[in-house]
PDB file of C-alpha atoms in Angstrom:
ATOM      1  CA  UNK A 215      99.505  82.445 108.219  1.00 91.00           C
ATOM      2  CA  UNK A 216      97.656  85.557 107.664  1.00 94.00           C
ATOM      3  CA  UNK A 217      94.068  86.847 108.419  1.00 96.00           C
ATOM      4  CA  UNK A 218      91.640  89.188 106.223  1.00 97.00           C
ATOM      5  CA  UNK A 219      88.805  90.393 107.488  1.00 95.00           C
ATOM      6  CA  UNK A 220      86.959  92.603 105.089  1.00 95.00           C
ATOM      7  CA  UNK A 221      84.332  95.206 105.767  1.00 94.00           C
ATOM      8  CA  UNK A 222      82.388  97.927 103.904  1.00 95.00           C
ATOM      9  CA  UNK A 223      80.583  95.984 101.496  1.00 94.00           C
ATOM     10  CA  UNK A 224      76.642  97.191 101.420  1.00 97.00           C
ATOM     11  CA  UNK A 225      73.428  98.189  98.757  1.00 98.00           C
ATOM     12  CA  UNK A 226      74.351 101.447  97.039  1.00 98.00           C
ATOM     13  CA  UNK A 227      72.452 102.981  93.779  1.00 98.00           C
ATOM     14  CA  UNK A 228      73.905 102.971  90.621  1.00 98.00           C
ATOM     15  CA  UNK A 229      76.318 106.197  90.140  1.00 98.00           C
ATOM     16  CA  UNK A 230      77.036 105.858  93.943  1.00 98.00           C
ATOM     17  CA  UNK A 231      80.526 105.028  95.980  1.00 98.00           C
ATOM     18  CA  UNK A 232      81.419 102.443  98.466  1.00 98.00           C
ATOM     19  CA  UNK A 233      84.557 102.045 100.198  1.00 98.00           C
ATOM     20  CA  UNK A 234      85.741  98.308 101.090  1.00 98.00           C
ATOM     21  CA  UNK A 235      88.445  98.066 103.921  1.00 98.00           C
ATOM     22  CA  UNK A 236      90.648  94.747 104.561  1.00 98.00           C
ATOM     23  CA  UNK A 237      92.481  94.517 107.791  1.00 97.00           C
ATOM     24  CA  UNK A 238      95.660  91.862 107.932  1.00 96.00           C
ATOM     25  CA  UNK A 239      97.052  90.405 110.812  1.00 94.00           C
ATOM     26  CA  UNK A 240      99.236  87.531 111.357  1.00 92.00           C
ATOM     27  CA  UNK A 241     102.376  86.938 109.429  1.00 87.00           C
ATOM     28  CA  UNK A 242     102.611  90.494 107.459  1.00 86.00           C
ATOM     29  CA  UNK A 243     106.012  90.297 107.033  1.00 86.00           C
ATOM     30  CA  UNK A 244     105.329  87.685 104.090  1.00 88.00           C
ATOM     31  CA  UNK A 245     102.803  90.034 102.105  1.00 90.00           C
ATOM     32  CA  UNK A 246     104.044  90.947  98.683  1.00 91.00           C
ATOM     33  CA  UNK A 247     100.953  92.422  97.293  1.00 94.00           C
ATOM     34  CA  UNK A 248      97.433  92.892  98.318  1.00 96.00           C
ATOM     35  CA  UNK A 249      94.388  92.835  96.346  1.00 97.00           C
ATOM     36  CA  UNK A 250      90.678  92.465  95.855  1.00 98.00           C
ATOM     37  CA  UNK A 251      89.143  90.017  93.307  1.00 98.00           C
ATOM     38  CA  UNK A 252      85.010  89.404  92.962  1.00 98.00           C
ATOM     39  CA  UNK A 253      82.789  86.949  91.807  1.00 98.00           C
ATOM     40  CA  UNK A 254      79.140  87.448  90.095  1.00 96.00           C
ATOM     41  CA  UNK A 255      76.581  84.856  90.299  1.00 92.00           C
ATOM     42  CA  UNK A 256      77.297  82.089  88.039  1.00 94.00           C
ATOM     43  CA  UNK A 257      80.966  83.454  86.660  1.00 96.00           C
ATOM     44  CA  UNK A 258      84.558  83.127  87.454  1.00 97.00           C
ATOM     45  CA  UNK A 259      86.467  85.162  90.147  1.00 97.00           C
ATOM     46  CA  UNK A 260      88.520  88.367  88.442  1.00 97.00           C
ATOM     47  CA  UNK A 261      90.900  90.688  89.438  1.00 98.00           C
ATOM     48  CA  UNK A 262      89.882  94.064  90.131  1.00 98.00           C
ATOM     49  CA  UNK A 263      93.120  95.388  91.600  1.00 98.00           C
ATOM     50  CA  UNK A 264      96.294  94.659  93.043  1.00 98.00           C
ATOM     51  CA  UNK A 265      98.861  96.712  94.838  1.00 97.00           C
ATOM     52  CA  UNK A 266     102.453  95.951  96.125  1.00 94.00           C
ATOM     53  CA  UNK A 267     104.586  96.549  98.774  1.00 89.00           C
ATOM     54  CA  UNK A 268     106.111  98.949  97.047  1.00 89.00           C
ATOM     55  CA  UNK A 269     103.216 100.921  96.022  1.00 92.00           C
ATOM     56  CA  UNK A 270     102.373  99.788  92.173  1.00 96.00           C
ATOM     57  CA  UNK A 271      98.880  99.058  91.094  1.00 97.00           C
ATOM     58  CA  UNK A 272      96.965  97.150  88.627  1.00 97.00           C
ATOM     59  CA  UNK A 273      93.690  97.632  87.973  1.00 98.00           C
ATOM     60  CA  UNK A 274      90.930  95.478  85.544  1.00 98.00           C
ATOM     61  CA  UNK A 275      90.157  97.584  82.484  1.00 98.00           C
ATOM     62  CA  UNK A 276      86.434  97.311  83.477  1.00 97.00           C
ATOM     63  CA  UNK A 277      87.499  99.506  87.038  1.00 98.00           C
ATOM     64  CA  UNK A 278      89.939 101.705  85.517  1.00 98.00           C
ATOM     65  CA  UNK A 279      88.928 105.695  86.279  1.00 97.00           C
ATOM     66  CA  UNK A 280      86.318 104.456  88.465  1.00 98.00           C
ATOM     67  CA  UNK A 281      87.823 102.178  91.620  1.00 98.00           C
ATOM     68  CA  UNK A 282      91.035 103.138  93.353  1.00 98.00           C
ATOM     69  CA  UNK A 283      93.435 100.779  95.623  1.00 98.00           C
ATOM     70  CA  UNK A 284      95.183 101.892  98.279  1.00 97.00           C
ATOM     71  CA  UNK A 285      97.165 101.216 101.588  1.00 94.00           C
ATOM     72  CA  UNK A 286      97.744 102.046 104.817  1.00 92.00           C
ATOM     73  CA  UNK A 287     100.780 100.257 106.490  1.00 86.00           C
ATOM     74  CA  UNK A 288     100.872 101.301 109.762  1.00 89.00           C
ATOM     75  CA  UNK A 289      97.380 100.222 109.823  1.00 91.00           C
ATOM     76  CA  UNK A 290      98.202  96.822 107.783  1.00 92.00           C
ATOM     77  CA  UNK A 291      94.715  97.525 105.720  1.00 95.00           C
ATOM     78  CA  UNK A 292      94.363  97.858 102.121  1.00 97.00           C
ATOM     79  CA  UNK A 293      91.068 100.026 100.553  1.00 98.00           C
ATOM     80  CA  UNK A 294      89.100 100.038  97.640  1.00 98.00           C
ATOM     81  CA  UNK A 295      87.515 103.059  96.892  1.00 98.00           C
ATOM     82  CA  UNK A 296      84.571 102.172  94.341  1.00 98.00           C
ATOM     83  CA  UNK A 297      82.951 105.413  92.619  1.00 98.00           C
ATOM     84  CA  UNK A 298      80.456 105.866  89.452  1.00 98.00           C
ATOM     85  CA  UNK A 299      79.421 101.942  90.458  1.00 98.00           C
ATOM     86  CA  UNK A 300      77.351 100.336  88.179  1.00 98.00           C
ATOM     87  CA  UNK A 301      74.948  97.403  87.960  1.00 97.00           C
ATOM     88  CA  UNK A 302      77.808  95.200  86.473  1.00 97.00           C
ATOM     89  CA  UNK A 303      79.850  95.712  89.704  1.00 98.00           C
ATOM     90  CA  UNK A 304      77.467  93.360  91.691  1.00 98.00           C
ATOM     91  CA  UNK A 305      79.515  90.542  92.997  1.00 98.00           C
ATOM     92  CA  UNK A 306      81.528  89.528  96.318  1.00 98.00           C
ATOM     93  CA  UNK A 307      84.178  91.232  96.584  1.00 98.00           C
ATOM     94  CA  UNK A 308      87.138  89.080  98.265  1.00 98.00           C
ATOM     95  CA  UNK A 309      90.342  90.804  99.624  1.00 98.00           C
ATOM     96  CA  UNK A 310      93.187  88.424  98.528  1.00 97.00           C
ATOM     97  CA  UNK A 311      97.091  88.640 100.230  1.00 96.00           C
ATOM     98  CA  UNK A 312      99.762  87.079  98.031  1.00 94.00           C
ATOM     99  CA  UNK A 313     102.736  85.846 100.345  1.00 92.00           C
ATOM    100  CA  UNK A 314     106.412  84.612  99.596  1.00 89.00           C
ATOM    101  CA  UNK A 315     107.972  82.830 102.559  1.00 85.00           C
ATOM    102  CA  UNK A 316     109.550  79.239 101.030  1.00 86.00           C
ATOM    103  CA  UNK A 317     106.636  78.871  98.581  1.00 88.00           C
ATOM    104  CA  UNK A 318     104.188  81.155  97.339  1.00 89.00           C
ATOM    105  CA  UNK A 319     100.498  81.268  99.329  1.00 93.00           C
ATOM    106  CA  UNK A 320      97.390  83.289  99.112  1.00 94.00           C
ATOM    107  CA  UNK A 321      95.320  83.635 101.424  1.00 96.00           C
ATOM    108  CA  UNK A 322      91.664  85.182 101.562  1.00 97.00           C
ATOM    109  CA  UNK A 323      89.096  86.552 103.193  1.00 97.00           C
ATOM    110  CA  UNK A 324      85.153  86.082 103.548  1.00 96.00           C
ATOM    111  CA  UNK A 325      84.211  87.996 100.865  1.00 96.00           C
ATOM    112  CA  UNK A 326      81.651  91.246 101.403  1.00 97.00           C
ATOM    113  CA  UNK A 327      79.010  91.336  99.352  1.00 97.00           C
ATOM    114  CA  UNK A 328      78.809  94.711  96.957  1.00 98.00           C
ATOM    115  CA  UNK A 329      74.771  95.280  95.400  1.00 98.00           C
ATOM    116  CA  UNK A 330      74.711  98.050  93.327  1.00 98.00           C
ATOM    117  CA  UNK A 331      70.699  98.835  91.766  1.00 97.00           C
ATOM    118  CA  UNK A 332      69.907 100.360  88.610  1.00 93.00           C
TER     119      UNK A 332
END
């Protein structure tokens, strides 16, 4: 089992920054990748961007330039730095931890809610 608790999320004008945190605890061991996904009103969850164990990223196209993943290990918690945000970025933003023991199981957390005005 693993644990996400995000934090960060907040009401920020458009053009601003916002940096979302996501602390895991539990079995760590089994995390391949880490990543953050959100979900608008009335559409689909998406990737915004992934990163491994080993460092790699993956980013939407809508994000590139603009949001950056990254990790601290000793601290087991994986950022999203979000600059130039626009209107379109509104959503909840969900921190998502893809693990491998036997089978394959993701796990998420709460979700933080991101507002960005025009």
């Amino acid at each position: 089992q693993v644990q996400l608790v995000e934090s960060g999320g907040g009401l920020v004008q458009a053009g601003g920054s916002l940096r979302l945190s996501c602390a895991a605890s539990g079995s760590i061991f089994s995390i391949n990748a880490m990543g953050w996904y959100r979900q608008a009103p009335g559409k689909q969850r998406e990737l915004v961007a992934t990163i491994t164990s080993g460092g790699s990223t993956n980013y939407a196209d809508s994000v590139k330039g603009r949001f950056t993943i990254s990790r601290d290990n000793a601290k087991n918690t994986v950022y999203l730095q979000m600059n130039s945000l626009k209107p379109e970025d509104t959503a909840v933003y969900y921190c998502n931890a893809d693990t491998l023991v036997v089978t394959r199981v993701h796990y998420w957390g709460q979700g933080t809610q991101v507002t960005v005005s025009s």
